[in-house]
mmCIF file of C-alpha atoms in Angstrom:
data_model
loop_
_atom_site.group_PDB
_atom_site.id
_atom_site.type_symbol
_atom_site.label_atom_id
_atom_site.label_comp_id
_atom_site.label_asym_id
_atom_site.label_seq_id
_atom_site.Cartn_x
_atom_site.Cartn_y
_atom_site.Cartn_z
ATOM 1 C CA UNK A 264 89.464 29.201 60.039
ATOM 2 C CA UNK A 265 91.044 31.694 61.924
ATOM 3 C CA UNK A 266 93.652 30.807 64.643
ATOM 4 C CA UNK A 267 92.849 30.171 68.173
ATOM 5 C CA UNK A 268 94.502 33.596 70.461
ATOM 6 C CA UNK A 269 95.868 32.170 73.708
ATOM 7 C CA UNK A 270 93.975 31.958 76.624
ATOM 8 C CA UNK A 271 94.984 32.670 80.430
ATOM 9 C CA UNK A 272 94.407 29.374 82.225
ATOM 10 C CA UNK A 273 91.570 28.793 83.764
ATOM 11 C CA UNK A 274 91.311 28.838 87.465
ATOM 12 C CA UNK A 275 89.791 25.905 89.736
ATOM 13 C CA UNK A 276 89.267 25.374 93.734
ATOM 14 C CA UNK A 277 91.017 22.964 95.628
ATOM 15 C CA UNK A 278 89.056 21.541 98.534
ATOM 16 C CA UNK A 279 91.245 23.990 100.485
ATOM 17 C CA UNK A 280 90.214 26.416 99.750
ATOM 18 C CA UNK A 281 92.885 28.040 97.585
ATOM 19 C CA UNK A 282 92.441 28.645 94.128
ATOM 20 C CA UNK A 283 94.880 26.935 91.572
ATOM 21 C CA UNK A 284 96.319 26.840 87.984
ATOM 22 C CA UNK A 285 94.184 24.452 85.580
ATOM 23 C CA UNK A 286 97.477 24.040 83.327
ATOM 24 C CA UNK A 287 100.093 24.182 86.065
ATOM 25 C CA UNK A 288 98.373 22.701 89.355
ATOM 26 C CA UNK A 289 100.464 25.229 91.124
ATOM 27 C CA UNK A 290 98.367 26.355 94.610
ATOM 28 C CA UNK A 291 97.532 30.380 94.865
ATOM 29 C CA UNK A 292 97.395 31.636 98.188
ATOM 30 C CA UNK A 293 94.082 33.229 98.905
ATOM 31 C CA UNK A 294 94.289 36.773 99.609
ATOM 32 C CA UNK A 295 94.265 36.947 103.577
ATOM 33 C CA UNK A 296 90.786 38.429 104.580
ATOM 34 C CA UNK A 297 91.201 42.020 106.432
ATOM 35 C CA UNK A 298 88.875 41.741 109.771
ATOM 36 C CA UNK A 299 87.875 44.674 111.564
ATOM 37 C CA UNK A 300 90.396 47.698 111.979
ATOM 38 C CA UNK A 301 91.810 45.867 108.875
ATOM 39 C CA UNK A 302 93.743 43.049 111.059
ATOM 40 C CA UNK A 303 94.771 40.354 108.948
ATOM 41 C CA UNK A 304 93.420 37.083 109.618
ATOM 42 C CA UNK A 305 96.459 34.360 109.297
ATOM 43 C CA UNK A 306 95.914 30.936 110.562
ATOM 44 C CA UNK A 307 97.863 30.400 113.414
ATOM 45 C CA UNK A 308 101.445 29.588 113.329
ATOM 46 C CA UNK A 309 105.038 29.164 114.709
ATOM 47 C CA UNK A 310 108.110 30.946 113.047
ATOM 48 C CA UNK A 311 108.754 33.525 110.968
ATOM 49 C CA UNK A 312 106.499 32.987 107.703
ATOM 50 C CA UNK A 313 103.348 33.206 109.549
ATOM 51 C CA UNK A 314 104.744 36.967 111.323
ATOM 52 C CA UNK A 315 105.383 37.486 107.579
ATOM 53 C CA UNK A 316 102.348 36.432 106.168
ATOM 54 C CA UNK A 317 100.856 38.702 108.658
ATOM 55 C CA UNK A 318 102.947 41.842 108.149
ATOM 56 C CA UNK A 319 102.752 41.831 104.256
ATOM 57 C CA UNK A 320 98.467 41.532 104.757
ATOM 58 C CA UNK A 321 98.391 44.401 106.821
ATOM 59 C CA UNK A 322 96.679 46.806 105.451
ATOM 60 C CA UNK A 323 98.320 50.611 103.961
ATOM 61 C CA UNK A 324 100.832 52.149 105.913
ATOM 62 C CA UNK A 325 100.088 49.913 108.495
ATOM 63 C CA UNK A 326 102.742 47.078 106.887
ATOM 64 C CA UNK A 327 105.477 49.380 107.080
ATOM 65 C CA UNK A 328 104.744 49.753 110.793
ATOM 66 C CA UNK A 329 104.937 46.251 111.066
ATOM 67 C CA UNK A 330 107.956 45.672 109.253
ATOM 68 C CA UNK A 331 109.972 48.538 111.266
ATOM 69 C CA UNK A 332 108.109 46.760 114.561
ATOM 70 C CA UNK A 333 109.846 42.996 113.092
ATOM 71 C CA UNK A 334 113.107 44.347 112.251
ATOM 72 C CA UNK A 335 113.735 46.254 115.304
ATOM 73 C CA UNK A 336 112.691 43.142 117.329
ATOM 74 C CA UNK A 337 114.644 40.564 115.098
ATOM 75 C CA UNK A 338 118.302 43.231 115.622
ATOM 76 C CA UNK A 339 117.348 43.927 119.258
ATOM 77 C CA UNK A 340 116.614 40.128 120.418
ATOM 78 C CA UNK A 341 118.562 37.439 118.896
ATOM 79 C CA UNK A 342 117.139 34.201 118.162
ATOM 80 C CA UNK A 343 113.510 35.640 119.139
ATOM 81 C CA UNK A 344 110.613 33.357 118.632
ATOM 82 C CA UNK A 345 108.054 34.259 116.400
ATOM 83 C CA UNK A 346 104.293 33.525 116.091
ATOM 84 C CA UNK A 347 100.868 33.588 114.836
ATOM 85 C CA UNK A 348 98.177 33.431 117.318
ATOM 86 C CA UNK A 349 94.769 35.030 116.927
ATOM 87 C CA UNK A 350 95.171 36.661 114.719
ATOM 88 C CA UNK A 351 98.165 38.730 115.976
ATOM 89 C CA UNK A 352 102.456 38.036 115.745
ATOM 90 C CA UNK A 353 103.635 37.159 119.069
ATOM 91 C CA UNK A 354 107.347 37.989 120.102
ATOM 92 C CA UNK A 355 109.144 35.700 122.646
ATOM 93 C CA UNK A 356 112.288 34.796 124.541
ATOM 94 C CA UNK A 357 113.545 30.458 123.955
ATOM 95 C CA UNK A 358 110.491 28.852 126.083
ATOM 96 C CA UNK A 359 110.617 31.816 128.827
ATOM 97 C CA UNK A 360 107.313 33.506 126.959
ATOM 98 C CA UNK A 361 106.279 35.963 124.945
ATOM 99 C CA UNK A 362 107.045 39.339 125.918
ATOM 100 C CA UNK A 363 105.267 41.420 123.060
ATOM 101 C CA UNK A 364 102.176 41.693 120.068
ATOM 102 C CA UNK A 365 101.048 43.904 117.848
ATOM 103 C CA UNK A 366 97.430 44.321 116.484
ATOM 104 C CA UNK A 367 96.209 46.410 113.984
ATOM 105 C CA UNK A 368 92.927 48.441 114.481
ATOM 106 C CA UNK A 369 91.398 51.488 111.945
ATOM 107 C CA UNK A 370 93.818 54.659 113.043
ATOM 108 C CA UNK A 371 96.937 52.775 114.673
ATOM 109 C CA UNK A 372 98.561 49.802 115.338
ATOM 110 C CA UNK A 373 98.578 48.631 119.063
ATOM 111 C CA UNK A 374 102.044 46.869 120.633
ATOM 112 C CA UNK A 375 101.051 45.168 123.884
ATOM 113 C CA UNK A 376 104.148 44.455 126.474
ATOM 114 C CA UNK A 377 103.093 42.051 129.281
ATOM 115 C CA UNK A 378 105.151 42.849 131.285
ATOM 116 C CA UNK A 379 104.985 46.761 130.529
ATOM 117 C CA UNK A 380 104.347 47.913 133.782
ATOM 118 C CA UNK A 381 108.334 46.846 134.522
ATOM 119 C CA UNK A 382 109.294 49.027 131.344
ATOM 120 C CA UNK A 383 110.989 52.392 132.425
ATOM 121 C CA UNK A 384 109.560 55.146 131.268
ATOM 122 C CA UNK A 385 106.361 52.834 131.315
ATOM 123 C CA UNK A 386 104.183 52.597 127.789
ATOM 124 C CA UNK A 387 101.527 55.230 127.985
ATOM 125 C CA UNK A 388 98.717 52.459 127.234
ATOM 126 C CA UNK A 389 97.095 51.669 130.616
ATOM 127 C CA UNK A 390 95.353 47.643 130.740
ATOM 128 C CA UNK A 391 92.854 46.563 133.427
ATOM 129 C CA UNK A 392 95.519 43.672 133.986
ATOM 130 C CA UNK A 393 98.105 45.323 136.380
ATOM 131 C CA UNK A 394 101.312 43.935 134.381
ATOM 132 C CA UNK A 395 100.250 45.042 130.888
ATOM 133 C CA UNK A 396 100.795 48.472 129.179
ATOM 134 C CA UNK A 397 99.944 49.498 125.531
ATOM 135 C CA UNK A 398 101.799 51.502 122.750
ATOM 136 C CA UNK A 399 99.357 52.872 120.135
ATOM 137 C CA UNK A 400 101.139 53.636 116.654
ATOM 138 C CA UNK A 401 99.895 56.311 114.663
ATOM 139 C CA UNK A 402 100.215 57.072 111.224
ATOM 140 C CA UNK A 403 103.753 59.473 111.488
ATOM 141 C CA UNK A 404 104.551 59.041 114.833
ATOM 142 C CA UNK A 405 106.676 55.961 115.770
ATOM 143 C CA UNK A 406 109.231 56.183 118.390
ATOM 144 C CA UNK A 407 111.847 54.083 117.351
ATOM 145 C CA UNK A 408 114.426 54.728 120.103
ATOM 146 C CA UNK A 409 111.617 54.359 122.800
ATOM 147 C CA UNK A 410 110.482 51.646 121.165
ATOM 148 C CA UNK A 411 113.672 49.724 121.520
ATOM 149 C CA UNK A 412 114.865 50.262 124.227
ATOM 150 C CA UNK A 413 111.237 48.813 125.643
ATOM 151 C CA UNK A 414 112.037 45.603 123.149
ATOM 152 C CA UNK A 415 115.164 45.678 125.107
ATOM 153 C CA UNK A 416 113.513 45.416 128.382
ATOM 154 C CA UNK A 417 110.620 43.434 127.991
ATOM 155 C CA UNK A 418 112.766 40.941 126.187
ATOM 156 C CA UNK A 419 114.929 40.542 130.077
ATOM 157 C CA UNK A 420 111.835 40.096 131.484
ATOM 158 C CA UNK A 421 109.656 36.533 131.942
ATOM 159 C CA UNK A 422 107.624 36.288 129.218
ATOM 160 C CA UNK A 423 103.691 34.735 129.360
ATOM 161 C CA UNK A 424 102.850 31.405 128.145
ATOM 162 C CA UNK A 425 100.204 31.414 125.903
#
């Protein structure tokens, strides 16, 4: 009789959701689903493995935008407080707030100050609500110094509760 060749192991659900090992009952994060304009969909969350979770979902050269977006935050604002919240990482100051998001939509990835009408030169983004301005990233064509120095300023500012 010939001998058996080994076999991957087999795959089940959990009642989660989340697919796991048959042999090793180790869980296997589901691949998070990419909603329109490819925005990840995380489950909300407070820290920095949700932001994380987020920024490695995003979708092409879209992550590297977010990671640039994360690190300048993280060196600009110390001890900034991260989260998850539909569907979008949320940037604030102790319990003051938060003062800034980022969303990703099909050509660009949008940064939202709420407090961007305070930010000198202002973000080029106009809202309907008075306070907020917008900062559309394109593919090749991130300001980094502008950029910061806005993280900077919105970071001095109250933040919003959400």
């Amino acid at each position: 009789m010939p001998a058996k060749s080994p076999s991957k192991p087999r795959k089940t659900a959990t009642k989660s959701g989340r697919s796991r090992t048959a042999s090793s009952g180790a869980p296997r994060a589901a691949k998070p689903k990419l909603l329109s304009g490819g925005n990840p969909q995380i489950p909300k969350g407070e820290g920095d493995a949700p932001v994380q979770a987020f920024i490695e979902a995003m979708p092409e050269w879209k992550r590297d935008i977010g990671r640039r977006i994360d690190a300048i935050i993280v060196r600009t604002v110390p001890g900034v407080r991260k989260a998850v919240k539909w569907n979008t990482p949320f940037f604030g100051v102790g319990e003051e707030g938060y003062f800034t998001a980022f969303h990703c939509f099909d050509k660009y990835v949008k940064v939202t100050f709420f407090r961007g009408a305070s930010l000198e030169p202002r973000p080029p983004g106009a809202s309907r609500m008075k306070d907020v301005r917008y900062y559309d990233i394109h593919e090749g064509k991130f300001d980094e110094a502008q950029f910061t120095s806005w993280i900077r300023q919105a970071a001095a500012l109250p933040g919003v509760v959400s």
